[in-house]
Coordinates of C-alpha atoms in Angstrom, one line a residue:
M1190 CA -24.3 -64.7 37.8
A1191 CA -22.5 -61.9 35.1
D1192 CA -19.4 -61.7 33.2
V1193 CA -17.7 -60.6 36.1
A1194 CA -18.5 -63.3 38.8
A1195 CA -17.8 -66.0 36.0
N1196 CA -14.1 -63.8 35.9
T1197 CA -13.3 -64.4 39.6
P1198 CA -13.9 -67.5 40.4
R1199 CA -10.9 -67.1 44.3
S1200 CA -12.3 -65.6 47.1
I1201 CA -8.5 -63.8 46.8
N1202 CA -9.3 -62.1 44.0
R1203 CA -13.4 -61.2 45.5
V1204 CA -11.8 -59.5 48.5
A1205 CA -9.3 -57.9 45.8
I1206 CA -12.4 -56.5 43.9
T1207 CA -14.1 -55.6 46.7
T1208 CA -11.4 -53.7 48.8
C1209 CA -10.3 -51.3 45.5
I1210 CA -14.0 -50.3 44.4
I1211 CA -14.4 -50.0 47.7
L1212 CA -11.9 -47.4 48.2
A1213 CA -13.0 -45.6 45.2
V1214 CA -16.4 -44.8 46.3
V1215 CA -15.7 -44.0 49.3
M1216 CA -12.4 -41.6 47.9
Q1217 CA -16.4 -40.3 45.3
A1218 CA -18.1 -40.3 48.6
L1219 CA -15.6 -37.8 50.8
D1220 CA -15.7 -35.0 48.9
T1221 CA -19.4 -34.6 49.7
T1222 CA -18.4 -33.2 52.0
I1223 CA -15.0 -32.8 52.8
A1224 CA -15.8 -29.3 51.9
N1225 CA -17.8 -28.7 54.4
V1226 CA -16.5 -26.7 57.3
A1227 CA -13.6 -25.6 54.6
L1228 CA -15.9 -23.2 52.6
P1229 CA -15.7 -20.3 55.5
Y1230 CA -12.3 -20.3 54.5
M1231 CA -12.6 -21.0 50.6
Q1232 CA -15.2 -17.5 51.3
G1233 CA -12.7 -15.2 51.9
S1234 CA -10.2 -16.6 49.4
V1235 CA -12.1 -16.2 46.6
S1236 CA -13.4 -13.8 48.0
A1237 CA -17.2 -15.1 47.4
S1238 CA -20.8 -14.0 49.2
A1239 CA -21.8 -16.6 51.5
D1240 CA -24.9 -18.3 49.3
Q1241 CA -22.4 -18.3 45.8
I1242 CA -19.3 -20.6 48.1
N1243 CA -22.5 -22.7 48.2
W1244 CA -22.1 -23.2 44.5
V1245 CA -18.9 -25.3 45.8
L1246 CA -21.0 -28.2 47.2
T1247 CA -24.4 -27.8 45.2
S1248 CA -22.2 -27.5 41.6
Y1249 CA -20.7 -31.3 42.2
I1250 CA -23.8 -33.3 43.7
V1251 CA -26.2 -32.0 40.4
A1252 CA -22.9 -33.2 37.8
A1253 CA -22.8 -36.2 39.6
A1254 CA -26.2 -36.4 40.1
I1255 CA -26.9 -35.8 35.9
M1256 CA -24.4 -38.4 34.7
T1257 CA -24.9 -41.0 37.3
P1258 CA -28.3 -42.9 34.7
P1259 CA -26.0 -43.0 32.0
S1260 CA -23.6 -44.9 34.0
G1261 CA -25.4 -48.0 33.0
F1262 CA -25.0 -47.7 29.6
L1263 CA -21.5 -46.8 29.7
A1264 CA -20.9 -50.0 31.3
N1265 CA -22.5 -51.6 29.0
R1266 CA -21.3 -49.9 26.1
F1267 CA -17.2 -49.6 27.3
G1268 CA -16.3 -52.4 30.1
R1269 CA -16.7 -52.2 33.3
Q1270 CA -13.1 -52.0 34.0
R1271 CA -12.4 -49.1 31.7
V1272 CA -15.2 -46.9 32.7
L1273 CA -14.9 -47.2 35.7
L1274 CA -10.4 -46.9 35.0
V1275 CA -11.0 -43.6 33.2
A1276 CA -14.1 -42.3 36.3
V1277 CA -11.2 -42.9 39.1
A1278 CA -8.2 -41.0 37.0
G1279 CA -10.4 -37.7 35.5
F1280 CA -11.7 -37.9 39.1
V1281 CA -8.4 -37.1 41.1
I1282 CA -7.1 -35.7 37.5
A1283 CA -9.9 -32.6 38.7
S1284 CA -9.6 -32.7 42.7
M1285 CA -6.4 -31.1 42.4
L1286 CA -7.4 -28.9 39.7
C1287 CA -9.8 -28.1 42.0
G1288 CA -6.1 -27.8 44.3
M1289 CA -5.7 -25.0 42.2
A1290 CA -7.8 -23.2 41.8
Q1291 CA -7.7 -18.8 42.4
S1292 CA -11.2 -17.7 41.7
L1293 CA -15.3 -18.7 42.2
T1294 CA -15.8 -19.8 38.5
E1295 CA -12.9 -22.4 38.6
I1296 CA -13.8 -24.0 41.6
V1297 CA -16.9 -25.0 40.8
A1298 CA -16.3 -24.9 37.2
F1299 CA -13.6 -28.0 38.4
R1300 CA -15.9 -29.6 41.2
L1301 CA -17.9 -30.2 37.6
L1302 CA -15.1 -31.4 36.5
Q1303 CA -15.1 -34.4 39.6
G1304 CA -18.8 -35.1 39.0
F1305 CA -18.9 -35.5 35.8
F1306 CA -16.2 -38.4 36.5
G1307 CA -16.8 -39.5 40.2
A1308 CA -20.8 -40.2 39.3
A1309 CA -19.6 -44.1 37.1
L1310 CA -17.9 -44.5 40.6
V1311 CA -21.4 -45.9 43.2
P1312 CA -23.3 -47.2 41.1
I1313 CA -21.1 -49.7 39.0
A1314 CA -19.4 -51.3 42.0
Q1315 CA -22.6 -51.7 43.4
S1316 CA -23.6 -53.8 40.4
I1317 CA -20.7 -55.1 40.7
L1318 CA -21.1 -56.5 44.3
L1319 CA -24.6 -57.3 44.0
D1320 CA -23.2 -59.5 40.5
I1321 CA -20.6 -61.3 42.6
Y1322 CA -21.8 -62.3 45.9
T1323 CA -24.5 -65.4 46.8
P1324 CA -27.3 -63.8 47.1
E1325 CA -26.8 -65.0 51.5
E1326 CA -24.0 -62.9 51.1
R1327 CA -25.1 -59.9 49.5
G1328 CA -27.4 -58.8 52.7
S1329 CA -23.7 -57.7 53.7
A1330 CA -21.7 -57.5 51.0
M1331 CA -25.0 -54.1 50.6
A1332 CA -23.9 -53.2 54.2
L1333 CA -20.2 -53.2 54.2
F1334 CA -20.7 -50.8 49.9
G1335 CA -23.7 -48.4 53.0
V1336 CA -20.8 -47.8 54.5
S1337 CA -18.4 -47.2 51.9
V1338 CA -21.4 -44.6 50.9
M1339 CA -22.6 -42.7 53.9
V1340 CA -19.2 -42.4 55.5
G1341 CA -17.6 -41.4 53.7
P1342 CA -19.7 -37.4 54.3
V1343 CA -20.2 -38.4 57.4
L1344 CA -16.5 -38.0 57.9
G1345 CA -15.3 -35.6 55.0
P1346 CA -16.4 -32.4 57.9
V1347 CA -14.0 -35.2 60.3
I1348 CA -10.8 -34.9 57.6
G1349 CA -11.2 -32.1 56.1
G1350 CA -11.5 -29.5 59.3
W1351 CA -8.3 -31.4 60.2
L1352 CA -6.9 -31.0 56.9
T1353 CA -7.8 -27.3 56.6
D1354 CA -6.5 -26.6 60.2
H1355 CA -2.8 -27.9 60.2
F1356 CA -2.4 -27.2 55.8
S1357 CA -4.7 -26.0 54.2
W1358 CA -8.5 -25.8 51.9
R1359 CA -6.8 -26.5 49.0
W1360 CA -5.5 -30.2 50.7
I1361 CA -8.8 -31.8 51.3
F1362 CA -9.3 -31.7 47.4
Y1363 CA -5.5 -33.6 47.0
I1364 CA -6.0 -36.2 49.5
N1365 CA -7.9 -37.8 46.3
L1366 CA -4.5 -38.4 45.0
P1367 CA -3.2 -41.3 46.6
L1368 CA -6.4 -43.3 47.4
G1369 CA -7.0 -42.1 44.0
A1370 CA -4.0 -44.5 42.8
L1371 CA -4.1 -47.3 44.9
A1372 CA -8.3 -47.9 43.6
F1373 CA -6.9 -46.9 40.0
A1374 CA -4.3 -49.9 40.8
G1375 CA -6.5 -52.9 42.1
I1376 CA -8.8 -52.1 39.2
W1377 CA -6.7 -52.2 37.2
F1378 CA -4.7 -55.3 38.5
F1379 CA -7.7 -57.4 39.4
L1380 CA -11.1 -56.9 38.6
R1381 CA -12.0 -58.3 34.9
E1382 CA -13.1 -56.7 31.4
T1383 CA -17.0 -57.8 31.1
K1384 CA -18.1 -57.8 27.5
I1385 CA -18.5 -55.4 25.3
S1386 CA -21.4 -54.3 23.7
A1387 CA -21.5 -52.9 20.1
A1388 CA -25.7 -52.5 19.9
A1389 CA -25.6 -50.3 23.2
R1390 CA -26.7 -47.3 22.4
L1391 CA -27.9 -44.1 24.6
D1392 CA -31.5 -42.0 24.0
W1393 CA -29.6 -38.6 23.8
L1394 CA -32.9 -37.2 23.6
G1395 CA -34.1 -37.9 26.8
F1396 CA -30.8 -38.2 28.7
G1397 CA -30.7 -33.7 27.6
C1398 CA -33.6 -33.0 28.4
L1399 CA -33.5 -34.8 31.5
S1400 CA -30.2 -33.2 32.3
V1401 CA -30.8 -29.8 30.7
A1402 CA -34.5 -30.6 34.4
I1403 CA -32.2 -31.1 36.6
A1404 CA -29.5 -27.9 35.2
A1405 CA -32.1 -25.9 35.0
M1406 CA -34.0 -26.6 39.2
Q1407 CA -31.1 -26.5 40.9
M1408 CA -29.6 -23.3 39.4
F1409 CA -32.7 -21.8 39.9
L1410 CA -33.3 -23.2 43.3
D1411 CA -29.2 -21.9 44.1
R1412 CA -30.1 -18.0 42.6
G1413 CA -33.8 -18.1 43.5
T1414 CA -32.9 -16.4 46.5
Q1415 CA -30.4 -13.5 45.5
L1416 CA -32.4 -13.2 43.1
D1417 CA -35.5 -12.6 44.8
W1418 CA -37.3 -15.5 43.0
F1419 CA -40.1 -15.1 40.4
S1420 CA -39.4 -10.9 40.1
S1421 CA -36.3 -12.1 38.6
T1422 CA -36.3 -12.2 34.6
E1423 CA -33.5 -15.6 34.8
I1424 CA -35.2 -17.2 37.3
L1425 CA -38.5 -17.5 35.2
I1426 CA -37.1 -18.5 32.5
E1427 CA -35.2 -21.1 34.0
A1428 CA -38.5 -22.4 36.1
V1429 CA -39.9 -23.1 32.7
V1430 CA -36.5 -24.4 31.0
C1431 CA -36.7 -27.1 33.6
V1432 CA -40.0 -27.4 33.9
S1433 CA -39.8 -27.7 29.8
A1434 CA -37.3 -30.1 29.9
F1435 CA -39.1 -32.9 32.0
Y1436 CA -42.2 -32.9 30.7
V1437 CA -40.1 -33.3 27.1
F1438 CA -38.2 -36.3 28.7
L1439 CA -41.9 -37.4 30.5
V1440 CA -43.9 -37.6 27.5
H1441 CA -40.8 -39.6 25.3
T1442 CA -40.0 -41.8 28.0
F1443 CA -43.3 -43.3 27.9
T1444 CA -43.7 -43.2 24.1
A1445 CA -39.9 -44.3 22.3
K1446 CA -39.1 -48.1 22.1
N1447 CA -35.8 -47.9 24.2
S1448 CA -35.9 -44.6 26.1
F1449 CA -33.2 -43.6 28.5
V1450 CA -35.2 -44.1 31.1
N1451 CA -37.5 -47.8 30.6
P1452 CA -40.7 -47.0 32.3
A1453 CA -40.6 -50.8 32.8
L1454 CA -38.4 -50.4 36.5
F1455 CA -41.9 -48.4 37.6
R1456 CA -43.3 -51.0 37.9
D1457 CA -42.0 -52.8 40.6
R1458 CA -43.5 -51.6 43.7
N1459 CA -40.2 -52.0 45.4
F1460 CA -38.6 -50.5 43.1
S1461 CA -40.5 -47.2 43.5
V1462 CA -41.2 -47.1 45.9
G1463 CA -37.1 -46.8 46.7
M1464 CA -36.5 -44.2 44.7
L1465 CA -38.7 -42.2 47.3
F1466 CA -37.9 -43.2 50.2
I1467 CA -33.9 -42.5 49.5
F1468 CA -34.9 -38.8 47.5
I1469 CA -36.0 -38.2 51.0
V1470 CA -33.4 -39.5 53.1
G1471 CA -30.9 -38.2 51.0
I1472 CA -33.1 -34.6 51.3
T1473 CA -33.3 -34.8 55.1
Y1474 CA -28.9 -36.0 56.2
L1475 CA -27.0 -34.5 53.9
A1476 CA -29.0 -31.4 54.4
S1477 CA -28.7 -31.5 58.5
M1478 CA -24.3 -32.2 57.8
A1479 CA -25.1 -28.9 55.8
L1480 CA -26.4 -27.0 58.4
M1481 CA -24.5 -28.3 61.3
T1482 CA -21.2 -26.5 59.1
P1483 CA -22.5 -22.8 60.1
Y1484 CA -23.7 -23.5 63.2
L1485 CA -20.9 -25.4 64.8
Q1486 CA -18.7 -22.8 63.9
T1487 CA -20.6 -19.2 63.7
L1488 CA -23.4 -19.4 66.4
M1489 CA -21.4 -21.9 69.0
G1490 CA -18.0 -20.2 67.8
Y1491 CA -15.7 -23.5 67.6
P1492 CA -12.7 -24.0 65.8
V1493 CA -12.6 -26.0 62.8
V1494 CA -11.0 -28.8 64.2
T1495 CA -13.7 -28.4 66.9
A1496 CA -16.6 -28.3 64.6
G1497 CA -15.2 -31.9 62.7
L1498 CA -14.6 -33.2 66.0
V1499 CA -18.5 -32.9 67.6
M1500 CA -19.4 -34.5 64.2
G1501 CA -17.9 -36.8 64.2
P1502 CA -19.6 -39.3 66.5
R1503 CA -21.8 -40.0 63.7
G1504 CA -20.1 -41.7 61.6
L1505 CA -19.6 -44.0 63.8
G1506 CA -23.2 -44.8 65.3
T1507 CA -23.3 -45.1 60.8
M1508 CA -20.9 -47.9 60.3
V1509 CA -22.6 -49.4 64.1
C1510 CA -25.5 -49.9 62.5
M1511 CA -24.8 -51.4 59.9
V1512 CA -23.0 -53.7 60.3
L1513 CA -25.6 -54.9 62.8
V1514 CA -28.2 -53.8 60.8
G1515 CA -25.7 -56.6 57.7
R1516 CA -26.0 -59.5 60.1
L1517 CA -30.5 -58.9 60.7
M1518 CA -30.5 -58.7 57.2
G1519 CA -33.6 -61.7 56.4
R1520 CA -33.6 -62.6 59.8
V1521 CA -35.1 -59.7 60.8
D1522 CA -38.8 -57.6 58.5
T1523 CA -36.5 -55.4 57.1
R1524 CA -40.4 -53.4 57.0
F1525 CA -39.0 -52.8 61.4
L1526 CA -35.3 -52.0 60.9
L1527 CA -36.1 -49.0 58.6
M1528 CA -39.1 -47.9 60.7
A1529 CA -37.0 -47.7 63.2
G1530 CA -34.5 -45.8 61.2
L1531 CA -37.1 -43.7 61.0
L1532 CA -37.4 -42.9 64.3
L1533 CA -34.4 -42.7 65.0
T1534 CA -34.3 -40.3 62.1
A1535 CA -36.8 -38.6 63.1
W1536 CA -35.6 -38.2 67.1
A1537 CA -32.6 -36.5 66.3
M1538 CA -33.9 -34.5 65.1
Y1539 CA -36.3 -33.4 67.6
D1540 CA -34.1 -32.8 69.7
M1541 CA -32.0 -30.7 67.8
T1542 CA -34.4 -28.8 67.9
G1543 CA -34.3 -27.7 71.4
W1544 CA -30.6 -26.5 70.3
N1545 CA -29.0 -23.2 71.7
P1546 CA -25.7 -22.7 71.6
N1547 CA -24.5 -22.9 75.4
V1548 CA -25.5 -27.3 74.0
S1549 CA -22.6 -28.7 75.8
Q1550 CA -20.5 -30.9 73.2
W1551 CA -21.7 -34.4 74.4
T1552 CA -24.7 -33.9 73.5
I1553 CA -24.2 -32.8 70.4
A1554 CA -22.6 -35.7 70.0
V1555 CA -24.7 -37.9 71.6
T1556 CA -27.7 -36.8 68.9
G1557 CA -25.5 -37.6 66.1
F1558 CA -24.4 -40.9 67.5
V1559 CA -28.6 -40.9 66.7
Q1560 CA -28.5 -40.2 63.8
G1561 CA -26.4 -41.6 63.1
A1562 CA -27.4 -44.7 63.3
G1563 CA -30.5 -43.3 61.9
L1564 CA -29.0 -43.7 58.8
G1565 CA -27.6 -47.5 59.4
F1566 CA -30.8 -48.9 59.9
L1567 CA -32.4 -47.3 56.3
F1568 CA -29.3 -47.7 54.1
V1569 CA -29.0 -51.7 54.0
P1570 CA -32.1 -53.1 53.9
L1571 CA -33.3 -50.2 51.4
T1572 CA -31.1 -50.5 49.3
T1573 CA -31.5 -55.0 49.6
V1574 CA -35.1 -54.0 49.4
T1575 CA -35.6 -51.9 46.6
F1576 CA -33.7 -54.0 44.2
A1577 CA -34.5 -57.8 45.7
T1578 CA -36.9 -58.3 43.0
L1579 CA -35.5 -56.1 39.9
A1580 CA -33.9 -59.2 37.3
P1581 CA -30.3 -59.0 37.2
E1582 CA -30.5 -57.4 33.5
Q1583 CA -32.3 -54.4 35.0
R1584 CA -30.0 -53.5 38.0
A1585 CA -27.6 -51.1 36.2
D1586 CA -30.6 -48.9 35.0
G1587 CA -32.0 -49.2 38.1
T1588 CA -28.6 -48.4 39.6
G1589 CA -28.1 -45.1 38.3
L1590 CA -31.6 -44.7 38.6
Y1591 CA -31.5 -44.8 42.7
N1592 CA -28.7 -42.7 43.0
L1593 CA -29.7 -40.5 40.8
A1594 CA -32.4 -40.5 43.4
R1595 CA -30.7 -39.9 46.6
N1596 CA -27.9 -37.4 44.5
V1597 CA -30.7 -34.9 43.5
G1598 CA -32.4 -35.0 47.2
S1599 CA -28.9 -34.2 48.5
S1600 CA -29.0 -30.7 46.5
V1601 CA -32.7 -30.1 46.5
G1602 CA -32.3 -30.5 50.5
I1603 CA -29.6 -28.4 50.7
S1604 CA -30.4 -25.3 48.6
V1605 CA -33.6 -26.0 50.5
V1606 CA -32.9 -25.6 53.5
S1607 CA -30.4 -22.8 52.8
Y1608 CA -33.1 -20.9 51.4
L1609 CA -36.0 -21.9 54.3
L1610 CA -32.6 -20.3 56.5
V1611 CA -31.9 -16.7 54.8
R1612 CA -35.5 -15.7 54.8
N1613 CA -36.9 -17.4 58.4
N1614 CA -33.5 -15.6 59.4
Q1615 CA -34.6 -12.1 57.8
I1616 CA -38.5 -12.6 58.7
N1617 CA -37.5 -13.9 62.1
H1618 CA -34.4 -10.5 62.4
A1619 CA -37.3 -8.7 62.3
T1620 CA -40.2 -10.0 64.6
I1621 CA -38.2 -10.0 67.0
A1622 CA -36.5 -5.8 66.6
S1623 CA -40.4 -4.8 66.4
H1624 CA -40.6 -5.6 69.6
V1625 CA -37.6 -2.9 70.3
T1626 CA -39.1 -0.4 71.3
A1627 CA -39.7 2.8 74.0
F1628 CA -42.4 1.0 75.6
N1629 CA -41.1 -2.6 76.2
R1630 CA -40.3 -3.1 80.1
A1631 CA -37.4 -5.4 79.7
L1632 CA -35.5 -2.4 78.5
D1633 CA -36.1 -0.9 81.5
N1634 CA -33.7 -2.7 82.9
G1635 CA -29.8 -0.2 83.8
A1636 CA -27.5 -3.5 83.1
V1637 CA -29.3 -4.3 80.1
H1638 CA -30.3 -0.2 79.2
H1639 CA -25.5 -0.4 78.9
A1640 CA -24.6 -2.9 77.3
W1641 CA -27.4 -2.3 74.2
N1642 CA -27.9 1.1 74.8
P1643 CA -30.0 2.4 72.1
S1644 CA -29.3 5.7 71.6
T1645 CA -25.8 5.7 71.0
A1646 CA -23.5 3.3 67.5
S1647 CA -21.7 0.9 69.9
G1648 CA -25.2 0.2 71.9
R1649 CA -27.4 0.1 69.1
A1650 CA -24.6 -2.8 66.7
A1651 CA -24.6 -4.6 69.7
L1652 CA -28.2 -5.0 70.9
D1653 CA -28.0 -6.1 66.2
Q1654 CA -26.3 -8.9 67.2
V1655 CA -27.7 -10.1 69.8
I1656 CA -31.1 -10.1 67.6
Q1657 CA -29.3 -11.6 64.9
A1658 CA -28.4 -14.2 66.6
Q1659 CA -31.6 -14.6 68.3
A1660 CA -33.4 -14.6 64.6
S1661 CA -30.8 -17.5 63.0
I1662 CA -31.3 -20.2 66.3
I1663 CA -35.1 -20.0 66.2
S1664 CA -34.2 -20.5 61.7
Y1665 CA -31.9 -23.6 62.0
I1666 CA -34.9 -24.5 65.1
D1667 CA -37.8 -24.5 62.6
D1668 CA -34.9 -26.3 59.4
F1669 CA -34.8 -29.0 61.6
K1670 CA -38.3 -29.2 62.7
L1671 CA -39.4 -30.0 58.8
M1672 CA -36.8 -32.6 57.9
M1673 CA -38.1 -34.2 61.7
I1674 CA -41.7 -33.6 59.9
L1675 CA -40.1 -35.1 56.5
S1676 CA -39.0 -38.3 58.4
L1677 CA -42.5 -39.0 59.6
A1678 CA -44.2 -38.5 56.8
A1679 CA -42.4 -41.5 55.0
I1680 CA -43.6 -43.5 57.9
P1681 CA -46.0 -44.8 56.0
L1682 CA -44.6 -45.5 53.1
V1683 CA -43.5 -48.6 54.9
L1684 CA -45.7 -50.4 54.2
L1685 CA -46.4 -49.9 50.2
L1686 CA -43.0 -52.2 50.9
R1687 CA -43.2 -55.4 49.8
R1688 CA -41.0 -58.2 52.3
A1689 CA -38.5 -59.4 50.6
A1690 CA -37.2 -63.1 51.1
T1691 CA -33.4 -64.2 49.8
P1692 CA -33.7 -67.7 48.1
T1693 CA -31.4 -70.7 48.0
G1694 CA -31.0 -71.0 44.4
G1695 CA -32.4 -68.6 42.7
D1696 CA -30.0 -65.5 41.1
H1697 CA -32.6 -62.3 42.9
A1698 CA -35.3 -62.5 46.0
V1699 CA -38.3 -63.6 45.1
V1700 CA -41.5 -61.5 47.1
M1701 CA -43.5 -62.4 49.9
E1702 CA -47.0 -61.3 51.0

């Protein structure tokens, strides 16, 4: 066992450590989506456009993605307890600054700060749990960890909607103060410091190139729609910077002796497949969450609290299935569990392709529960099998890269579906409007002609409003269909995973062909 396990022999200490680090992870994960339902209120408060306000979401995810990989180095160089304490304190301070922000620039800047400080919480917490629990208990531990990571984004809209409706959108950030204070106190009292390696070094060239590539890619995706893509000089520069930085990163990684990312990690087939798998999960899950909020509030006219509540069953499905899967681990082949998760996710997305603004709240709740159940079947076995064959000394680097893939997938997914939503909306609007002619017999109906009379300003406005609503519905359906296809396309990855069995005497799982 690692130093943390050696320093915490009593089960009561282990329970206390688990509680405080899970609380820190929930706080960090909650902020991934808690701002979703409050975006329209924030948009009006800081006078931002619809595409600009999305930076509040993506800036946080990108900052977390950039700072996740160095978490292993920081823990080795300065100690796990110190890094966690600084991360929690910095995250809470940045949250307070977000709540006090008066402009879009300030919110985005402080959200970046949130992401930078919060990035280390998830991978370090995951590595601590892997160390303090025995191999036989890691399935249940990863189930608990999975609940904390994924239930935050699920409950975020519910809590965010309630706080926004009863208080203000600023309280979605102020709520981190009590959570952070409890987590800070628990880490301070119960978590023993690990050994510090003064010889630990960070590959600044590799880290810098990867950070620049991720940041440039996100700017390219976020600004592309607004600036008409490659017709803009800024977009061309961002594309060139992204490709160039990533090329230098790859060359440096495979030629340097002690590179930022250890290429030996990718010799493990389960780890490599797991990285691609969690990238796809990040795209499909958080992107669908980003779509649901405007769908419910804009198209269906739900109040912010109602929109949050009807998305609540998604979290219930995730929690129930994560607990169930934690008990099934070791009894059922993880590949069957992953297959079930992908099929449930694809089924939920398929059902959503048939939605329209008249869909019932019950249907939304049931579909959300199914999608949450799919995630529950995916996250726990995927996390376990990804790290099943990694040596203990590689886990810190492995968890950092694993969470990097999830964060990058989430930010890319949100940007891509947002772009496709705007683009397809314009195309669908033009296509539908082309059929509004004097030769369309459907418009000869007296009642229709009275409500949508093209010869009057009010009639034209009403007609355009209907066309816009129909174009938006089709655009959302296209996005849901894309995510359904991605879920189905990930099924062959399950066949590449090797079955992992946990022995009773080893420190990490062995592989059974």
